Coordinates of C-alpha atoms and ligand atoms in Angstrom, one line a residue:
M863 CA 77.7 173.6 -106.8
N864 CA 79.1 172.5 -110.1
Q865 CA 78.6 169.4 -112.2
D866 CA 82.3 168.7 -112.2
F867 CA 82.2 168.3 -108.4
E868 CA 79.4 165.8 -108.6
Q869 CA 81.1 163.8 -111.3
Q870 CA 84.3 163.6 -109.2
A871 CA 82.3 162.5 -106.2
E872 CA 80.9 159.8 -108.3
T873 CA 84.3 158.7 -109.6
F874 CA 85.7 158.7 -106.1
H875 CA 82.7 156.5 -105.0
Q876 CA 83.3 154.0 -107.9
I877 CA 87.0 153.7 -107.1
L878 CA 86.4 153.3 -103.4
H879 CA 83.7 150.6 -103.8
Q880 CA 85.7 148.8 -106.4
E881 CA 88.4 148.5 -103.8
Y882 CA 86.0 147.4 -101.1
Y883 CA 84.6 144.8 -103.5
L884 CA 88.0 143.4 -104.5
A885 CA 89.1 143.1 -100.9
E886 CA 85.9 141.7 -99.5
A887 CA 85.3 139.3 -102.4
G888 CA 88.8 137.9 -101.7
L889 CA 90.2 139.1 -105.1
K890 CA 92.8 141.1 -103.4
E891 CA 94.8 140.6 -100.2
H892 CA 94.7 144.0 -98.5
L893 CA 92.2 146.8 -98.5
N894 CA 93.9 150.0 -99.4
I895 CA 91.7 153.0 -99.2
I896 CA 94.0 155.6 -97.7
P897 CA 95.6 156.4 -101.2
I898 CA 92.1 156.8 -102.7
Y899 CA 91.1 159.3 -100.0
E900 CA 94.4 161.1 -100.5
R901 CA 93.9 161.4 -104.2
Y902 CA 90.4 162.8 -103.8
S903 CA 91.1 164.9 -100.6
H904 CA 90.0 168.1 -102.5
L905 CA 86.4 166.8 -102.3
F906 CA 86.5 166.9 -98.5
E907 CA 88.3 170.2 -97.8
E908 CA 87.0 172.3 -94.9
Q909 CA 86.6 175.4 -97.0
L910 CA 84.4 173.5 -99.4
V911 CA 82.4 171.9 -96.6
R912 CA 81.7 175.4 -95.1
R913 CA 80.8 176.9 -98.5
L914 CA 78.3 174.0 -99.2
L915 CA 76.8 174.2 -95.7
S916 CA 76.0 177.9 -96.2
S917 CA 74.8 177.8 -99.8
A918 CA 73.0 174.4 -100.4
R919 CA 69.4 175.0 -101.5
T920 CA 68.2 172.4 -103.9
R921 CA 67.7 168.7 -103.0
Q922 CA 70.6 167.7 -105.1
E923 CA 72.8 170.2 -103.2
T924 CA 71.5 169.1 -99.9
Y925 CA 72.4 165.5 -100.5
L926 CA 75.9 166.4 -101.8
T927 CA 76.4 168.6 -98.7
E928 CA 75.4 165.8 -96.4
W929 CA 77.8 163.4 -98.1
T930 CA 80.8 165.8 -98.2
T931 CA 80.4 166.9 -94.6
L932 CA 80.3 163.4 -93.2
E933 CA 83.1 162.2 -95.5
Y934 CA 85.1 165.3 -94.3
L935 CA 84.6 164.3 -90.7
E936 CA 85.5 160.6 -91.4
N937 CA 88.6 161.7 -93.2
L938 CA 89.8 163.7 -90.1
V939 CA 89.5 160.6 -87.9
K940 CA 90.7 158.0 -90.3
G941 CA 93.9 157.5 -88.4
H942 CA 92.0 156.5 -85.2
T943 CA 89.6 154.4 -87.3
E944 CA 92.3 152.4 -88.9
Y945 CA 94.2 152.0 -85.6
I946 CA 91.2 150.6 -83.9
S947 CA 90.3 148.3 -86.8
N948 CA 93.9 146.9 -87.0
E949 CA 94.1 146.4 -83.2
M950 CA 90.9 144.4 -83.3
R951 CA 91.9 142.4 -86.4
N952 CA 95.2 141.4 -84.8
A953 CA 93.9 140.8 -81.3
T954 CA 93.8 137.2 -80.0
V955 CA 92.7 135.6 -76.7
E956 CA 93.6 132.3 -75.2
W957 CA 90.9 129.6 -75.3
D958 CA 91.3 125.9 -74.6
G959 CA 95.1 126.3 -74.7
Q960 CA 95.1 128.0 -78.2
R961 CA 95.2 131.6 -79.5
V962 CA 91.9 132.5 -81.0
P963 CA 91.3 135.6 -83.1
Y964 CA 89.0 138.3 -81.4
H965 CA 86.8 138.3 -84.6
S966 CA 86.1 134.6 -84.2
L967 CA 84.6 134.9 -80.7
R968 CA 81.1 135.8 -81.8
P969 CA 80.6 132.8 -84.1
M970 CA 82.2 130.7 -81.3
M971 CA 79.7 132.0 -78.8
S972 CA 76.8 131.4 -81.0
N973 CA 77.8 127.8 -81.5
E974 CA 78.8 127.1 -77.9
P975 CA 76.2 124.8 -76.2
D976 CA 77.5 125.3 -72.7
T977 CA 76.2 128.4 -70.9
A978 CA 79.3 128.9 -68.7
R979 CA 81.8 128.5 -71.5
R980 CA 79.7 131.0 -73.6
H981 CA 79.8 133.5 -70.8
Q982 CA 83.6 133.0 -70.5
L983 CA 83.9 133.7 -74.2
E984 CA 82.0 136.9 -73.8
A985 CA 84.2 138.0 -71.0
L986 CA 87.2 137.5 -73.1
E987 CA 85.6 139.5 -75.9
R988 CA 84.7 142.3 -73.5
G989 CA 88.4 142.6 -72.4
V990 CA 89.6 143.1 -75.9
T991 CA 86.9 145.5 -76.9
A992 CA 87.6 147.6 -73.8
S993 CA 91.4 147.9 -74.6
A994 CA 90.6 150.1 -77.6
N995 CA 88.1 152.4 -75.7
P996 CA 90.5 155.2 -75.0
E997 CA 91.2 155.4 -78.7
R998 CA 87.5 155.4 -79.4
V999 CA 87.0 158.2 -76.9
D1000 CA 89.6 160.3 -78.7
R1001 CA 88.1 159.5 -82.1
L1002 CA 84.6 160.5 -80.9
S1003 CA 85.7 163.7 -79.1
S1004 CA 87.3 164.8 -82.4
L1005 CA 84.1 164.2 -84.3
H1006 CA 82.1 166.1 -81.7
S1007 CA 84.4 169.1 -81.6
R1008 CA 84.7 169.4 -85.4
A1009 CA 80.9 169.3 -85.6
R1010 CA 80.8 172.3 -83.2
D1011 CA 83.6 174.0 -85.2
L1012 CA 81.4 173.8 -88.3
G1013 CA 78.8 175.9 -86.4
F1014 CA 76.4 173.1 -85.2
E1015 CA 75.2 173.0 -81.6
S1016 CA 76.4 169.3 -81.4
Y1017 CA 77.2 166.2 -83.5
V1018 CA 73.6 165.2 -82.9
T1019 CA 72.3 168.4 -84.5
L1020 CA 74.7 168.0 -87.4
C1021 CA 73.5 164.5 -88.2
D1022 CA 69.9 165.2 -87.6
R1023 CA 69.8 168.3 -89.8
L1024 CA 72.0 167.0 -92.7
R1025 CA 70.5 163.6 -92.9
G1026 CA 66.9 164.7 -92.3
L1027 CA 66.4 162.1 -89.6
Q1028 CA 63.8 163.9 -87.5
L1029 CA 65.3 162.4 -84.4
D1030 CA 62.8 164.0 -82.0
M1031 CA 59.8 162.4 -83.6
L1032 CA 61.7 159.1 -84.2
S1033 CA 62.8 158.9 -80.6
E1034 CA 59.2 159.4 -79.5
Q1035 CA 58.0 156.6 -81.7
M1036 CA 60.7 154.4 -80.5
Q1037 CA 59.8 155.1 -76.9
T1038 CA 56.2 154.0 -77.7
L1039 CA 57.6 150.9 -79.4
L1040 CA 59.6 150.0 -76.4
D1041 CA 56.6 150.5 -74.1
T1042 CA 54.0 148.8 -76.3
T1043 CA 56.1 145.7 -77.0
R1044 CA 57.5 145.3 -73.5
Q1045 CA 55.2 142.7 -72.2
V1046 CA 55.1 140.4 -75.2
F1047 CA 58.9 140.7 -75.5
F1048 CA 59.6 139.7 -71.9
R1049 CA 57.1 136.9 -72.0
R1050 CA 58.8 135.3 -75.0
L1051 CA 62.3 136.0 -73.7
E1052 CA 61.5 134.1 -70.5
E1053 CA 60.1 131.2 -72.4
Y1054 CA 63.1 130.9 -74.6
L1055 CA 65.7 131.3 -71.8
H1056 CA 63.8 128.8 -69.7
H1057 CA 64.0 126.3 -72.6
M1058 CA 67.7 127.0 -72.8
Q1059 CA 68.0 126.5 -69.0
V1060 CA 69.6 129.9 -68.6
P1061 CA 68.3 131.7 -65.5
M1062 CA 66.8 135.2 -66.4
E1063 CA 69.0 137.0 -63.9
E1064 CA 72.2 135.5 -65.4
A1065 CA 71.3 135.9 -69.1
A1066 CA 73.7 137.8 -71.3
P1067 CA 73.7 138.8 -75.0
C1068 CA 75.8 135.7 -75.9
D1069 CA 72.9 133.5 -74.8
I1070 CA 70.7 135.4 -77.3
L1071 CA 73.3 134.9 -80.0
A1072 CA 73.2 131.2 -79.4
L1073 CA 69.4 131.3 -79.4
F1074 CA 69.2 133.0 -82.7
R1075 CA 71.9 130.8 -84.3
G1076 CA 68.9 128.4 -84.7
K1077 CA 70.9 125.4 -85.7
R1078 CA 67.9 123.1 -85.6
F1079 CA 66.5 124.9 -88.7
D1080 CA 69.6 124.4 -90.9
A1081 CA 68.1 121.5 -92.7
L1082 CA 65.3 123.8 -94.0
F1083 CA 67.8 126.2 -95.5
L1084 CA 70.2 124.3 -97.8
E1085 CA 73.3 125.8 -99.3
D1086 CA 72.5 124.6 -102.8
S1087 CA 69.1 126.2 -102.9
M1088 CA 70.0 129.7 -102.0
I1089 CA 70.5 131.2 -105.4
P1090 CA 67.6 129.1 -107.0
V1091 CA 65.3 130.4 -104.2
L1092 CA 66.4 134.0 -105.0
A1093 CA 66.0 133.5 -108.7
K1094 CA 62.5 132.0 -108.2
T1095 CA 61.5 134.9 -106.0
L1096 CA 62.6 137.4 -108.6
C1097 CA 61.0 135.4 -111.4
G1098 CA 57.6 135.7 -109.5
M1099 CA 58.0 139.4 -109.8
G1100 CA 58.8 139.2 -113.5
I1101 CA 62.6 139.7 -113.0
D1102 CA 64.9 137.3 -114.8
L1103 CA 68.1 137.3 -112.7
A1104 CA 70.1 135.3 -115.2
R1105 CA 69.4 138.1 -117.8
Q1106 CA 70.4 141.0 -115.6
D1107 CA 73.7 141.8 -117.4
N1108 CA 74.5 144.7 -115.0
L1109 CA 74.1 142.5 -111.9
E1110 CA 76.8 140.0 -111.3
V1111 CA 76.1 137.3 -108.7
D1112 CA 79.4 136.1 -107.4
T1113 CA 79.1 132.7 -105.5
E1114 CA 82.7 131.5 -106.1
A1115 CA 84.4 130.2 -103.0
R1116 CA 87.6 132.1 -102.4
A1117 CA 89.7 131.8 -99.3
L1118 CA 89.8 135.5 -98.6
K1119 CA 86.1 136.2 -99.3
T1120 CA 84.1 137.5 -96.4
S1121 CA 81.6 134.9 -95.2
R1122 CA 78.7 137.5 -95.0
A1123 CA 76.9 138.4 -98.3
F1124 CA 77.2 141.9 -99.5
C1125 CA 76.2 144.2 -102.3
A1126 CA 78.7 146.4 -104.1
P1127 CA 77.1 149.0 -106.2
I1128 CA 80.2 150.0 -108.1
R1129 CA 78.8 151.9 -111.0
I1130 CA 75.0 152.5 -110.7
P1131 CA 73.2 150.9 -112.4
E1132 CA 75.8 149.6 -114.8
E1133 CA 77.9 147.5 -112.5
V1134 CA 76.4 146.0 -109.4
K1135 CA 77.8 142.9 -107.6
L1136 CA 75.9 140.6 -105.3
V1137 CA 78.6 138.7 -103.5
T1138 CA 78.0 135.6 -101.3
K1139 CA 79.8 132.6 -100.1
P1140 CA 76.8 130.3 -99.6
N1141 CA 76.9 128.2 -96.5
G1142 CA 73.2 127.6 -96.0
G1143 CA 71.3 128.1 -92.7
P1144 CA 68.7 130.7 -91.9
D1145 CA 71.2 133.5 -91.3
D1146 CA 72.9 133.0 -94.6
Y1147 CA 69.6 133.1 -96.4
S1148 CA 68.6 136.2 -94.5
S1149 CA 71.6 138.2 -95.4
L1150 CA 71.5 137.0 -99.0
M1151 CA 67.9 138.2 -99.4
H1152 CA 68.8 141.5 -97.7
E1153 CA 71.7 142.2 -100.0
A1154 CA 69.6 141.0 -103.0
G1155 CA 67.2 143.9 -102.1
H1156 CA 70.0 146.4 -102.3
A1157 CA 71.2 144.8 -105.5
Q1158 CA 67.8 145.0 -107.2
H1159 CA 67.4 148.5 -106.1
F1160 CA 70.8 149.8 -107.5
A1161 CA 70.6 147.6 -110.6
H1162 CA 67.3 149.3 -111.6
V1163 CA 68.2 152.9 -111.0
D1164 CA 67.6 155.2 -114.0
P1165 CA 71.1 155.8 -115.4
S1166 CA 70.3 159.4 -116.4
L1167 CA 69.8 160.5 -112.7
P1168 CA 72.6 162.6 -111.1
F1169 CA 74.9 160.8 -108.7
S1170 CA 73.3 162.5 -105.7
F1171 CA 70.0 160.8 -106.5
K1172 CA 71.5 157.5 -107.6
R1173 CA 73.5 156.8 -104.5
L1174 CA 73.3 159.6 -101.9
G1175 CA 70.2 160.9 -100.2
D1176 CA 68.2 158.9 -97.7
N1177 CA 69.9 155.5 -97.0
S1178 CA 66.7 154.3 -95.3
V1179 CA 65.3 153.9 -98.8
T1180 CA 67.8 151.2 -99.9
E1181 CA 67.7 149.6 -96.4
G1182 CA 63.9 149.5 -96.7
Y1183 CA 64.1 147.6 -100.0
A1184 CA 66.6 145.3 -98.5
F1185 CA 64.3 144.6 -95.5
L1186 CA 61.4 144.0 -97.9
F1187 CA 63.3 141.1 -99.4
Q1188 CA 64.8 139.9 -96.1
Y1189 CA 61.5 139.6 -94.4
L1190 CA 60.0 137.4 -97.0
L1191 CA 61.7 134.8 -94.8
L1192 CA 59.2 135.6 -92.1
N1193 CA 56.3 135.1 -94.4
P1194 CA 54.8 131.6 -94.1
R1195 CA 53.1 132.0 -97.5
W1196 CA 56.4 132.7 -99.2
L1197 CA 58.2 130.0 -97.3
R1198 CA 55.6 127.5 -98.5
K1199 CA 55.4 128.7 -102.1
T1200 CA 59.0 129.4 -102.8
M1201 CA 60.8 127.0 -100.5
G1202 CA 58.3 124.3 -100.0
I1203 CA 58.4 124.7 -96.2
T1204 CA 54.9 123.7 -95.1
D1205 CA 55.5 123.5 -91.3
S1206 CA 57.3 126.8 -90.7
G1207 CA 55.6 127.7 -87.4
E1208 CA 58.5 127.3 -84.9
Y1209 CA 61.1 128.8 -87.2
V1210 CA 58.8 131.9 -88.0
E1211 CA 58.2 132.3 -84.3
L1212 CA 61.8 132.5 -83.5
A1213 CA 62.6 134.8 -86.5
R1214 CA 59.8 137.2 -85.4
F1215 CA 61.1 137.2 -81.9
R1216 CA 64.5 138.0 -83.3
K1217 CA 63.1 140.9 -85.2
L1218 CA 61.4 142.2 -82.1
W1219 CA 64.8 141.9 -80.2
L1220 CA 66.5 143.8 -83.0
L1221 CA 64.0 146.6 -83.0
R1222 CA 64.1 147.0 -79.2
R1223 CA 67.9 147.0 -79.4
Y1224 CA 68.0 149.6 -82.1
A1225 CA 65.3 151.7 -80.4
S1226 CA 67.2 151.8 -77.2
K1227 CA 70.5 152.4 -79.1
L1228 CA 68.9 155.4 -80.7
L1229 CA 67.9 156.9 -77.3
Y1230 CA 71.4 156.1 -76.0
E1231 CA 73.3 157.5 -79.0
R1232 CA 71.5 160.8 -78.7
Q1233 CA 72.9 161.1 -75.2
L1234 CA 76.4 159.8 -76.1
H1235 CA 76.8 162.2 -78.9
T1236 CA 75.6 165.1 -76.7
E1237 CA 77.8 164.3 -73.6
L1238 CA 80.5 161.6 -73.5
D1239 CA 80.7 161.7 -69.7
G1240 CA 78.5 159.0 -68.1
A1241 CA 77.7 157.4 -71.4
E1242 CA 79.1 154.0 -70.3
K1243 CA 76.6 153.7 -67.5
E1244 CA 73.8 155.0 -69.6
Y1245 CA 74.5 152.4 -72.3
A1246 CA 74.5 149.4 -69.9
S1247 CA 71.3 150.6 -68.1
L1248 CA 69.3 151.6 -71.3
L1249 CA 70.1 148.4 -73.2
S1250 CA 69.9 146.0 -70.3
A1251 CA 66.4 147.4 -69.4
A1252 CA 65.2 147.1 -73.0
L1253 CA 66.6 143.7 -73.6
G1254 CA 66.2 141.9 -70.3
V1255 CA 69.8 140.6 -70.3
S1256 CA 72.8 142.1 -68.8
V1257 CA 74.5 144.3 -71.5
S1258 CA 78.1 145.2 -70.6
A1259 CA 79.1 148.8 -70.3
E1260 CA 82.5 148.1 -72.1
N1261 CA 80.7 147.8 -75.4
Y1262 CA 79.4 151.4 -75.1
L1263 CA 81.5 152.8 -78.0
A1264 CA 82.2 149.7 -80.1
D1265 CA 78.4 149.1 -80.4
T1266 CA 77.7 152.3 -82.2
D1267 CA 77.8 153.4 -85.9
D1268 CA 78.8 156.9 -86.9
A1269 CA 76.2 159.5 -87.9
F1270 CA 73.1 157.7 -86.5
Y1271 CA 73.1 154.9 -89.0
C1272 CA 70.8 153.3 -86.3
A1273 CA 68.2 155.9 -87.1
Q1274 CA 68.4 155.1 -90.8
Y1275 CA 67.8 151.4 -90.0
L1276 CA 64.9 152.3 -87.8
R1277 CA 63.3 154.5 -90.5
A1278 CA 63.8 151.7 -92.9
W1279 CA 62.1 149.1 -90.6
I1280 CA 59.1 151.5 -90.4
F1281 CA 59.1 152.1 -94.1
E1282 CA 59.3 148.4 -95.0
V1283 CA 56.1 147.6 -93.1
Q1284 CA 54.3 150.5 -94.8
L1285 CA 55.6 149.4 -98.3
R1286 CA 54.7 145.7 -97.6
R1287 CA 51.2 146.6 -96.6
F1288 CA 50.7 148.7 -99.6
L1289 CA 51.9 145.9 -101.9
E1290 CA 49.5 143.4 -100.1
E1291 CA 46.6 145.8 -100.5
Q1292 CA 47.3 146.6 -104.2
F1293 CA 48.5 143.2 -105.4
G1294 CA 47.2 140.7 -102.8
P1295 CA 48.9 138.7 -100.1
Q1296 CA 50.8 136.9 -102.8
W1297 CA 52.2 140.1 -104.1
F1298 CA 55.7 138.6 -104.4
E1299 CA 54.3 136.3 -107.2
T1300 CA 52.8 139.1 -109.3
R1301 CA 54.5 140.9 -112.2
E1302 CA 52.5 144.0 -111.3
A1303 CA 54.1 144.2 -107.9
G1304 CA 57.5 143.8 -109.5
D1305 CA 56.7 146.5 -112.0
H1306 CA 55.7 148.8 -109.2
L1307 CA 58.9 148.1 -107.3
I1308 CA 60.9 148.7 -110.4
S1309 CA 59.3 152.1 -110.8
L1310 CA 60.3 152.9 -107.3
W1311 CA 63.9 151.5 -107.7
Q1312 CA 64.4 153.6 -110.8
R1313 CA 64.3 156.8 -108.7
G1314 CA 67.3 155.7 -106.7
Q1315 CA 67.3 157.6 -103.4
E1316 CA 65.9 160.8 -104.8
F1317 CA 62.9 160.8 -102.4
R1318 CA 63.1 160.3 -98.6
V1319 CA 61.1 157.4 -97.0
E1320 CA 58.6 159.8 -95.6
E1321 CA 57.8 161.1 -99.1
L1322 CA 57.6 157.6 -100.5
A1323 CA 55.2 156.7 -97.6
T1324 CA 53.1 159.8 -98.3
D1325 CA 52.9 158.8 -101.9
M1326 CA 51.5 155.4 -100.9
G1327 CA 48.7 157.3 -99.0
Y1328 CA 50.2 157.2 -95.5
D1329 CA 50.4 160.2 -93.2
G1330 CA 54.2 160.2 -93.7
L1331 CA 56.5 157.8 -91.9
T1332 CA 54.6 156.4 -89.1
A1333 CA 55.7 153.5 -86.8
E1334 CA 52.2 152.4 -85.8
Y1335 CA 52.1 149.5 -88.3
L1336 CA 55.5 148.3 -87.3
I1337 CA 54.6 148.5 -83.6
E1338 CA 51.3 146.7 -84.2
E1339 CA 53.0 143.9 -86.0
L1340 CA 55.7 143.5 -83.3
A1341 CA 53.2 143.5 -80.5
Q1342 CA 51.6 140.5 -82.2
T1343 CA 54.8 138.5 -82.2
E1344 CA 53.2 135.6 -80.5
A1345 CA 50.5 134.8 -83.1
V1346 CA 51.9 132.9 -86.0
Ligands
ZN2751 ZN1 71.6 146.8 -95.8

């Protein structure tokens, strides 16, 4: 592995993320990534991938090998990927006598007060999703067979080994999570559905979307306060957002800007963007805080680290820091001190239930995706039965491919969720329950952020005195979802 290769990988990453940033921030009309991949195609050549797979020894080489191999696979199926994404972007359905874009259906479901109409919207969405399933099958079959061509037993083994996911252990922990939180989850679910007047046996994911929309809490989360709240939070940790020259907070309203906040780490740490189109409401706050966690992480990385440690490595690390910021919104103490919300009970209760729902969803997705990526036949049924059983609502089989990310990103989220609780407990023990208001906690986080993603979450957990990455604290917290 030579230095030149790593530098080119970094340049490719910068140009690619600059392009994503411009398109998603609404500064450019079309996303145009194919020419970038073509210009750098020598980074993803099969011969190179094979050579790296057989020779990688050091941590730096391992991270670069993981990245090159996964990009090589993505590059092979990019025609399918683009086709599916364009089909979905252009698809429309008829609703109330008008053509409505497929991508607008979710927000419409979450804002639709009438249960029957919500279910009709979901059925329309399902039809469009299913129309691209044959293409999704082809795409996935290619990924699976290429993984075997590279000498791996399956796509599962490839992802597990290259990403260091420890899927066996993680699946076991997630099965425990599902078992342990089952009772409390179903009790709460029944209460919420009853309140919404949706019979349990008819409940569908769109009802849960509407529940989590939480319109009645909008007044607590005002648009104008979003950035001040973030700045105040950072100030408590001794970080002056206004003076972070390498971090640009872009709040400008542009017609083409995506509505969800995102972080674009273009040059790490010299040029990091935190992009948002503030609308207010609990969801908007939640995604801003999540992306702000990523932004602080990347903006603090030691510039002298190699690219493989600055950006590659274990993505659960950056997701963990993002969750740490995001879940401040579940902390009544933070809500009171930073946002002046004294009576947060009902909101926190719903937000915690939402987290429990998400964890059960991802835990069952992990178990499902292991099967999907081992054997495509029968996956459709497996998806509907595993997810419906875990979530207590009827999950449609048609989503069995659209509802997955490549290369077990679900496992990286799960590892991040486990890590976040461990990190938060550590911060509370070291710096007190108000850790988010102490400069010492901020300094400690900065010292972690400086290392980029050089160390995996299990190593960081061990450094904090834990027995590696262990889900028991997360499970314990989720099992207490009722007590606020
Ligand atoms: Zn994230």
